[in-house]
PDB file of C-alpha atoms in Angstrom:
ATOM      1  CA  MET A1143      54.164 -85.227  56.143  1.00 46.00           C
ATOM      2  CA  THR A1144      55.052 -81.546  56.540  1.00 44.00           C
ATOM      3  CA  GLY A1145      54.480 -78.901  54.134  1.00 42.00           C
ATOM      4  CA  HIS A1146      58.162 -78.363  53.602  1.00 43.00           C
ATOM      5  CA  ALA A1147      58.626 -82.001  52.795  1.00 41.00           C
ATOM      6  CA  LEU A1148      55.895 -81.878  50.183  1.00 38.00           C
ATOM      7  CA  THR A1149      57.477 -78.687  48.608  1.00 39.00           C
ATOM      8  CA  THR A1150      60.885 -80.394  48.637  1.00 41.00           C
ATOM      9  CA  LEU A1151      59.686 -83.743  47.270  1.00 39.00           C
ATOM     10  CA  PRO A1152      59.249 -82.711  43.686  1.00 41.00           C
ATOM     11  CA  ARG A1153      62.722 -81.053  43.505  1.00 42.00           C
ATOM     12  CA  LEU A1154      64.124 -84.288  45.084  1.00 39.00           C
ATOM     13  CA  CYS A1155      62.406 -86.518  42.406  1.00 42.00           C
ATOM     14  CA  ARG A1156      63.763 -84.627  39.486  1.00 43.00           C
ATOM     15  CA  ALA A1157      67.152 -84.486  41.030  1.00 37.00           C
ATOM     16  CA  MET A1158      66.862 -88.297  41.087  1.00 41.00           C
ATOM     17  CA  THR A1159      66.245 -88.276  37.271  1.00 40.00           C
ATOM     18  CA  GLY A1160      62.465 -88.304  37.553  1.00 41.00           C
ATOM     19  CA  ILE A1161      62.228 -91.969  38.402  1.00 41.00           C
ATOM     20  CA  CYS A1162      59.706 -91.523  41.203  1.00 44.00           C
ATOM     21  CA  LEU A1163      56.909 -91.662  38.748  1.00 48.00           C
ATOM     22  CA  LEU A1164      54.992 -94.609  40.009  1.00 47.00           C
ATOM     23  CA  ALA A1165      55.556 -93.466  43.675  1.00 42.00           C
ATOM     24  CA  LEU A1166      54.262 -90.095  42.955  1.00 36.00           C
ATOM     25  CA  VAL A1167      51.250 -91.441  41.022  1.00 40.00           C
ATOM     26  CA  THR A1168      50.269 -94.118  43.396  1.00 38.00           C
ATOM     27  CA  LEU A1169      51.641 -93.148  46.855  1.00 32.00           C
ATOM     28  CA  LEU A1170      51.560 -89.318  47.157  1.00 29.00           C
ATOM     29  CA  LEU A1171      47.816 -88.761  46.318  1.00 30.00           C
ATOM     30  CA  PRO A1172      46.275 -90.083  49.425  1.00 30.00           C
ATOM     31  CA  LEU A1173      48.155 -87.457  51.452  1.00 30.00           C
ATOM     32  CA  SER A1174      45.585 -84.862  50.613  1.00 31.00           C
ATOM     33  CA  ALA A1175      41.779 -85.194  51.083  1.00 32.00           C
ATOM     34  CA  SER A1176      41.282 -83.185  47.823  1.00 34.00           C
ATOM     35  CA  ALA A1177      43.645 -85.475  45.871  1.00 40.00           C
ATOM     36  CA  ALA A1178      41.960 -88.222  43.871  1.00 46.00           C
ATOM     37  CA  LYS A1179      43.557 -91.523  43.461  1.00 54.00           C
ATOM     38  CA  PRO A1180      44.729 -92.190  39.692  1.00 59.00           C
ATOM     39  CA  ALA A1181      42.159 -93.775  37.536  1.00 73.00           C
ATOM     40  CA  LEU A1182      42.978 -96.390  34.939  1.00 78.00           C
ATOM     41  CA  THR A1183      40.784 -96.772  31.920  1.00 85.00           C
ATOM     42  CA  HIS A1184      41.096 -99.352  29.274  1.00 85.00           C
ATOM     43  CA  LEU A1185      40.658 -97.366  26.018  1.00 88.00           C
ATOM     44  CA  SER A1186      41.507 -99.931  23.299  1.00 92.00           C
ATOM     45  CA  ARG A1187      43.110-103.202  22.176  1.00 93.00           C
ATOM     46  CA  SER A1188      44.617-104.004  18.872  1.00 96.00           C
ATOM     47  CA  GLU A1189      46.051-107.332  17.524  1.00 97.00           C
ATOM     48  CA  THR A1190      49.263-107.624  15.331  1.00 98.00           C
ATOM     49  CA  PRO A1191      51.108-110.526  14.080  1.00 98.00           C
ATOM     50  CA  GLN A1192      54.447-108.788  15.176  1.00 97.00           C
ATOM     51  CA  LEU A1193      55.389-107.288  18.416  1.00 98.00           C
ATOM     52  CA  PRO A1194      55.201-103.433  18.027  1.00 97.00           C
ATOM     53  CA  HIS A1195      58.208-101.483  18.998  1.00 97.00           C
ATOM     54  CA  VAL A1196      57.057 -98.077  20.247  1.00 95.00           C
ATOM     55  CA  ASN A1197      60.142 -96.182  19.949  1.00 94.00           C
ATOM     56  CA  ARG A1198      62.839 -97.662  17.768  1.00 94.00           C
ATOM     57  CA  ALA A1199      65.427 -95.285  19.236  1.00 95.00           C
ATOM     58  CA  PHE A1200      64.993 -97.325  22.434  1.00 97.00           C
ATOM     59  CA  ARG A1201      66.624-100.809  22.448  1.00 96.00           C
ATOM     60  CA  PHE A1202      64.715-103.980  23.582  1.00 97.00           C
ATOM     61  CA  PRO A1203      66.420-105.897  26.287  1.00 97.00           C
ATOM     62  CA  SER A1204      67.216-109.557  25.694  1.00 96.00           C
ATOM     63  CA  ASP A1205      68.352-110.879  28.989  1.00 97.00           C
ATOM     64  CA  ALA A1206      68.367-114.459  30.133  1.00 97.00           C
ATOM     65  CA  HIS A1207      65.089-115.645  31.605  1.00 97.00           C
ATOM     66  CA  GLN A1208      63.540-112.257  30.878  1.00 98.00           C
ATOM     67  CA  LEU A1209      59.931-111.905  32.005  1.00 97.00           C
ATOM     68  CA  PHE A1210      59.031-108.428  31.437  1.00 97.00           C
ATOM     69  CA  PHE A1211      60.260-104.926  30.823  1.00 97.00           C
ATOM     70  CA  LEU A1212      59.334-101.247  31.149  1.00 95.00           C
ATOM     71  CA  GLN A1213      60.278 -98.259  29.187  1.00 96.00           C
ATOM     72  CA  ARG A1214      59.299 -94.571  29.414  1.00 93.00           C
ATOM     73  CA  THR A1215      59.199 -91.477  27.207  1.00 93.00           C
ATOM     74  CA  LEU A1216      61.899 -89.913  29.543  1.00 90.00           C
ATOM     75  CA  ASN A1217      64.892 -91.781  28.019  1.00 93.00           C
ATOM     76  CA  ALA A1218      66.127 -95.127  26.897  1.00 96.00           C
ATOM     77  CA  ASN A1219      66.805 -96.639  30.396  1.00 96.00           C
ATOM     78  CA  THR A1220      64.696 -99.711  30.916  1.00 96.00           C
ATOM     79  CA  VAL A1221      63.542-101.678  33.899  1.00 96.00           C
ATOM     80  CA  VAL A1222      63.907-105.351  33.459  1.00 97.00           C
ATOM     81  CA  TYR A1223      62.325-108.301  35.239  1.00 97.00           C
ATOM     82  CA  THR A1224      63.886-111.687  35.017  1.00 97.00           C
ATOM     83  CA  ALA A1225      63.067-115.036  36.597  1.00 96.00           C
ATOM     84  CA  HIS A1226      65.420-116.773  39.076  1.00 95.00           C
ATOM     85  CA  PHE A1227      65.815-120.537  39.009  1.00 95.00           C
ATOM     86  CA  ASP A1228      67.384-123.102  41.241  1.00 94.00           C
ATOM     87  CA  LYS A1229      69.850-125.774  40.007  1.00 93.00           C
ATOM     88  CA  ALA A1230      67.022-128.111  39.055  1.00 94.00           C
ATOM     89  CA  GLY A1231      65.350-125.356  36.850  1.00 94.00           C
ATOM     90  CA  ASN A1232      62.555-124.507  39.291  1.00 93.00           C
ATOM     91  CA  LEU A1233      61.735-121.057  40.284  1.00 93.00           C
ATOM     92  CA  ASN A1234      63.707-119.916  43.410  1.00 91.00           C
ATOM     93  CA  PRO A1235      61.222-119.934  46.237  1.00 84.00           C
ATOM     94  CA  ASP A1236      63.470-117.337  48.155  1.00 87.00           C
ATOM     95  CA  ALA A1237      63.955-114.826  45.198  1.00 91.00           C
ATOM     96  CA  PRO A1238      61.991-115.924  42.151  1.00 94.00           C
ATOM     97  CA  VAL A1239      62.213-112.480  40.339  1.00 96.00           C
ATOM     98  CA  ALA A1240      65.082-109.948  39.847  1.00 95.00           C
ATOM     99  CA  VAL A1241      64.566-106.339  39.007  1.00 96.00           C
ATOM    100  CA  TYR A1242      67.199-103.926  37.610  1.00 97.00           C
ATOM    101  CA  TRP A1243      67.899-101.246  35.182  1.00 97.00           C
ATOM    102  CA  ARG A1244      69.467-101.570  31.751  1.00 97.00           C
ATOM    103  CA  ARG A1245      71.104 -98.127  31.355  1.00 97.00           C
ATOM    104  CA  PHE A1246      70.573 -97.919  27.592  1.00 97.00           C
ATOM    105  CA  GLN A1247      71.096 -94.133  27.691  1.00 95.00           C
ATOM    106  CA  GLU A1248      74.616 -95.096  28.574  1.00 95.00           C
ATOM    107  CA  GLN A1249      76.381 -98.224  27.572  1.00 95.00           C
ATOM    108  CA  GLY A1250      73.455-100.651  28.560  1.00 95.00           C
ATOM    109  CA  GLN A1251      75.047-101.677  31.816  1.00 97.00           C
ATOM    110  CA  VAL A1252      73.083-103.315  34.608  1.00 97.00           C
ATOM    111  CA  MET A1253      72.357-100.988  37.516  1.00 96.00           C
ATOM    112  CA  ALA A1254      70.450-101.936  40.756  1.00 96.00           C
ATOM    113  CA  LEU A1255      67.325-100.156  41.574  1.00 93.00           C
ATOM    114  CA  ARG A1256      67.603 -97.482  44.189  1.00 92.00           C
ATOM    115  CA  TRP A1257      65.777 -98.035  47.373  1.00 90.00           C
ATOM    116  CA  TYR A1258      62.885 -95.740  46.659  1.00 87.00           C
ATOM    117  CA  GLU A1259      62.611 -97.126  43.010  1.00 88.00           C
ATOM    118  CA  ARG A1260      62.263-100.595  44.456  1.00 88.00           C
ATOM    119  CA  ALA A1261      59.933 -99.718  47.465  1.00 85.00           C
ATOM    120  CA  PHE A1262      57.699 -97.353  45.828  1.00 81.00           C
ATOM    121  CA  GLY A1263      57.654 -98.047  42.036  1.00 83.00           C
ATOM    122  CA  PHE A1264      59.188-100.871  40.229  1.00 89.00           C
ATOM    123  CA  GLY A1265      59.938-103.491  42.810  1.00 90.00           C
ATOM    124  CA  VAL A1266      57.722-106.453  43.277  1.00 91.00           C
ATOM    125  CA  ARG A1267      56.067-108.582  45.898  1.00 91.00           C
ATOM    126  CA  VAL A1268      55.676-112.336  45.536  1.00 91.00           C
ATOM    127  CA  GLN A1269      53.312-114.778  47.319  1.00 90.00           C
ATOM    128  CA  ASN A1270      53.119-118.572  47.129  1.00 89.00           C
ATOM    129  CA  THR A1271      50.040-120.413  45.927  1.00 90.00           C
ATOM    130  CA  ALA A1272      49.031-123.878  46.309  1.00 88.00           C
ATOM    131  CA  ASN A1273      50.769-124.631  43.103  1.00 89.00           C
ATOM    132  CA  PRO A1274      54.541-124.514  43.616  1.00 82.00           C
ATOM    133  CA  GLN A1275      54.928-123.729  39.891  1.00 89.00           C
ATOM    134  CA  THR A1276      52.560-120.616  40.183  1.00 93.00           C
ATOM    135  CA  LEU A1277      53.219-117.525  42.192  1.00 93.00           C
ATOM    136  CA  ARG A1278      51.210-114.304  42.672  1.00 92.00           C
ATOM    137  CA  LEU A1279      52.893-111.108  41.832  1.00 91.00           C
ATOM    138  CA  THR A1280      52.175-107.455  42.314  1.00 87.00           C
ATOM    139  CA  PHE A1281      54.218-104.245  41.368  1.00 85.00           C
ATOM    140  CA  ASN A1282      54.728-102.094  44.279  1.00 80.00           C
ATOM    141  CA  GLY A1283      53.563 -99.151  42.320  1.00 74.00           C
ATOM    142  CA  LEU A1284      50.441-100.816  41.092  1.00 72.00           C
ATOM    143  CA  LYS A1285      49.393-102.936  43.953  1.00 68.00           C
ATOM    144  CA  SER A1286      45.637-103.211  42.659  1.00 69.00           C
ATOM    145  CA  GLN A1287      46.779-105.479  39.826  1.00 75.00           C
ATOM    146  CA  GLN A1288      47.606-109.030  40.701  1.00 81.00           C
ATOM    147  CA  LEU A1289      49.700-111.261  38.229  1.00 92.00           C
ATOM    148  CA  GLU A1290      50.669-114.756  38.043  1.00 94.00           C
ATOM    149  CA  LEU A1291      54.329-115.857  37.516  1.00 96.00           C
ATOM    150  CA  ARG A1292      54.127-119.414  36.176  1.00 95.00           C
ATOM    151  CA  GLN A1293      56.928-121.788  35.319  1.00 95.00           C
ATOM    152  CA  THR A1294      56.260-123.363  31.927  1.00 94.00           C
ATOM    153  CA  ALA A1295      59.123-125.566  31.825  1.00 95.00           C
ATOM    154  CA  PRO A1296      62.588-126.197  33.451  1.00 95.00           C
ATOM    155  CA  PHE A1297      64.237-122.921  33.464  1.00 96.00           C
ATOM    156  CA  LYS A1298      61.357-121.243  31.822  1.00 97.00           C
ATOM    157  CA  ALA A1299      58.742-118.858  33.227  1.00 97.00           C
ATOM    158  CA  ALA A1300      56.102-116.211  32.028  1.00 97.00           C
ATOM    159  CA  LEU A1301      54.050-113.528  33.682  1.00 96.00           C
ATOM    160  CA  PHE A1302      50.320-113.516  32.977  1.00 96.00           C
ATOM    161  CA  ALA A1303      47.580-110.934  33.572  1.00 93.00           C
ATOM    162  CA  ARG A1304      43.914-110.895  33.226  1.00 91.00           C
ATOM    163  CA  ILE A1305      42.594-108.060  31.282  1.00 88.00           C
ATOM    164  CA  GLU A1306      38.939-107.601  30.682  1.00 85.00           C
ATOM    165  CA  ASP A1307      38.187-111.219  31.495  1.00 86.00           C
ATOM    166  CA  ARG A1308      40.829-112.555  29.168  1.00 91.00           C
ATOM    167  CA  GLU A1309      44.269-113.876  30.109  1.00 95.00           C
ATOM    168  CA  TYR A1310      47.471-112.435  28.375  1.00 96.00           C
ATOM    169  CA  ARG A1311      51.270-113.046  28.737  1.00 97.00           C
ATOM    170  CA  LEU A1312      52.983-109.867  29.547  1.00 96.00           C
ATOM    171  CA  ILE A1313      55.852-108.768  27.314  1.00 97.00           C
ATOM    172  CA  TYR A1314      56.470-104.915  28.172  1.00 97.00           C
ATOM    173  CA  ALA A1315      54.979-101.641  29.007  1.00 94.00           C
ATOM    174  CA  TYR A1316      55.506 -98.128  27.968  1.00 95.00           C
ATOM    175  CA  LEU A1317      54.661 -95.213  30.009  1.00 92.00           C
ATOM    176  CA  ASP A1318      53.890 -91.658  28.471  1.00 91.00           C
ATOM    177  CA  VAL A1319      55.060 -89.086  30.996  1.00 88.00           C
ATOM    178  CA  ASP A1320      54.101 -85.511  31.229  1.00 87.00           C
ATOM    179  CA  GLU A1321      56.871 -83.336  32.872  1.00 81.00           C
ATOM    180  CA  SER A1322      55.390 -79.976  32.182  1.00 83.00           C
ATOM    181  CA  GLY A1323      53.808 -79.547  35.875  1.00 77.00           C
ATOM    182  CA  LEU A1324      55.074 -79.439  39.155  1.00 78.00           C
ATOM    183  CA  PHE A1325      55.225 -83.246  39.345  1.00 75.00           C
ATOM    184  CA  PRO A1326      55.881 -85.699  36.584  1.00 77.00           C
ATOM    185  CA  LYS A1327      52.745 -87.540  35.778  1.00 82.00           C
ATOM    186  CA  VAL A1328      51.974 -90.694  33.824  1.00 85.00           C
ATOM    187  CA  THR A1329      49.248 -89.946  31.330  1.00 87.00           C
ATOM    188  CA  ARG A1330      49.074 -93.240  29.319  1.00 89.00           C
ATOM    189  CA  LEU A1331      50.240 -96.787  29.677  1.00 90.00           C
ATOM    190  CA  ARG A1332      50.632 -99.046  26.715  1.00 94.00           C
ATOM    191  CA  LEU A1333      50.850-102.653  27.615  1.00 95.00           C
ATOM    192  CA  TYR A1334      52.162-105.079  24.939  1.00 98.00           C
ATOM    193  CA  THR A1335      51.014-108.655  25.546  1.00 97.00           C
ATOM    194  CA  ASN A1336      50.641-112.025  23.796  1.00 98.00           C
ATOM    195  CA  ASP A1337      47.287-114.036  23.578  1.00 97.00           C
ATOM    196  CA  PRO A1338      48.198-117.498  24.217  1.00 95.00           C
ATOM    197  CA  GLN A1339      44.830-118.605  22.394  1.00 95.00           C
ATOM    198  CA  THR A1340      45.543-116.983  19.075  1.00 96.00           C
ATOM    199  CA  GLY A1341      49.350-116.334  19.122  1.00 96.00           C
ATOM    200  CA  LEU A1342      48.783-112.750  18.134  1.00 98.00           C
ATOM    201  CA  TYR A1343      50.365-109.714  19.959  1.00 98.00           C
ATOM    202  CA  VAL A1344      47.669-107.557  21.790  1.00 97.00           C
ATOM    203  CA  THR A1345      48.444-103.950  22.647  1.00 97.00           C
ATOM    204  CA  HIS A1346      46.343-102.489  25.262  1.00 95.00           C
ATOM    205  CA  THR A1347      46.007 -98.757  25.602  1.00 94.00           C
ATOM    206  CA  ILE A1348      45.234 -97.491  29.199  1.00 89.00           C
ATOM    207  CA  ALA A1349      44.551 -93.915  30.055  1.00 89.00           C
ATOM    208  CA  VAL A1350      45.904 -92.776  33.333  1.00 83.00           C
ATOM    209  CA  SER A1351      43.835 -89.800  34.853  1.00 77.00           C
ATOM    210  CA  GLY A1352      43.984 -88.003  38.288  1.00 58.00           C
ATOM    211  CA  GLY A1353      47.741 -88.649  38.411  1.00 49.00           C
ATOM    212  CA  ALA A1354      48.805 -85.128  39.671  1.00 47.00           C
ATOM    213  CA  TYR A1355      49.213 -84.176  43.330  1.00 31.00           C
ATOM    214  CA  THR A1356      47.033 -81.333  44.385  1.00 32.00           C
ATOM    215  CA  GLU A1357      46.959 -79.599  47.791  1.00 25.00           C
TER     216      GLU A1357
END
């Protein structure tokens, strides 16, 4: 990548409403030998009987077959992940997951991900397993974390992650974003889950460091 392209990219991302966050954090950094890959550090976990609502000014989506959603400090627009089923109620093997925006900053309408959002940030990759009702799933913006998409009943599925040797059902994530520098930078991730063993909601607070590009 040329120096001109690197200089232009921050302006381009801001022009595209600052949505290249995960792409910047996970993909730009390896371009420079002096740039360190971002590190995720699990800071704490807390349990509550009710699901926390980080920013009550931001609506929660409630779409059919919803698996997971992601919100950011930038605005109320929310990325929603839903399961796709065939007529028999089984996960669609060709397209088991749909990902799109709920534009809550506007009228809450659905909007497709732009190509760069899908390819570098919020899109997912799904792989089959020996169990047809369990699929492996990774986010394009966080390929190091492998999740499991499981069908739990006809027309029902859930997304699971193993965190510190314990399994949780994912509900939503909230990204704290610092826009004060040249590049937008994710500084903290709050992951909201459910513990299947206790029924309690568990909040995982994760620090993100080394998320800024340096030449």
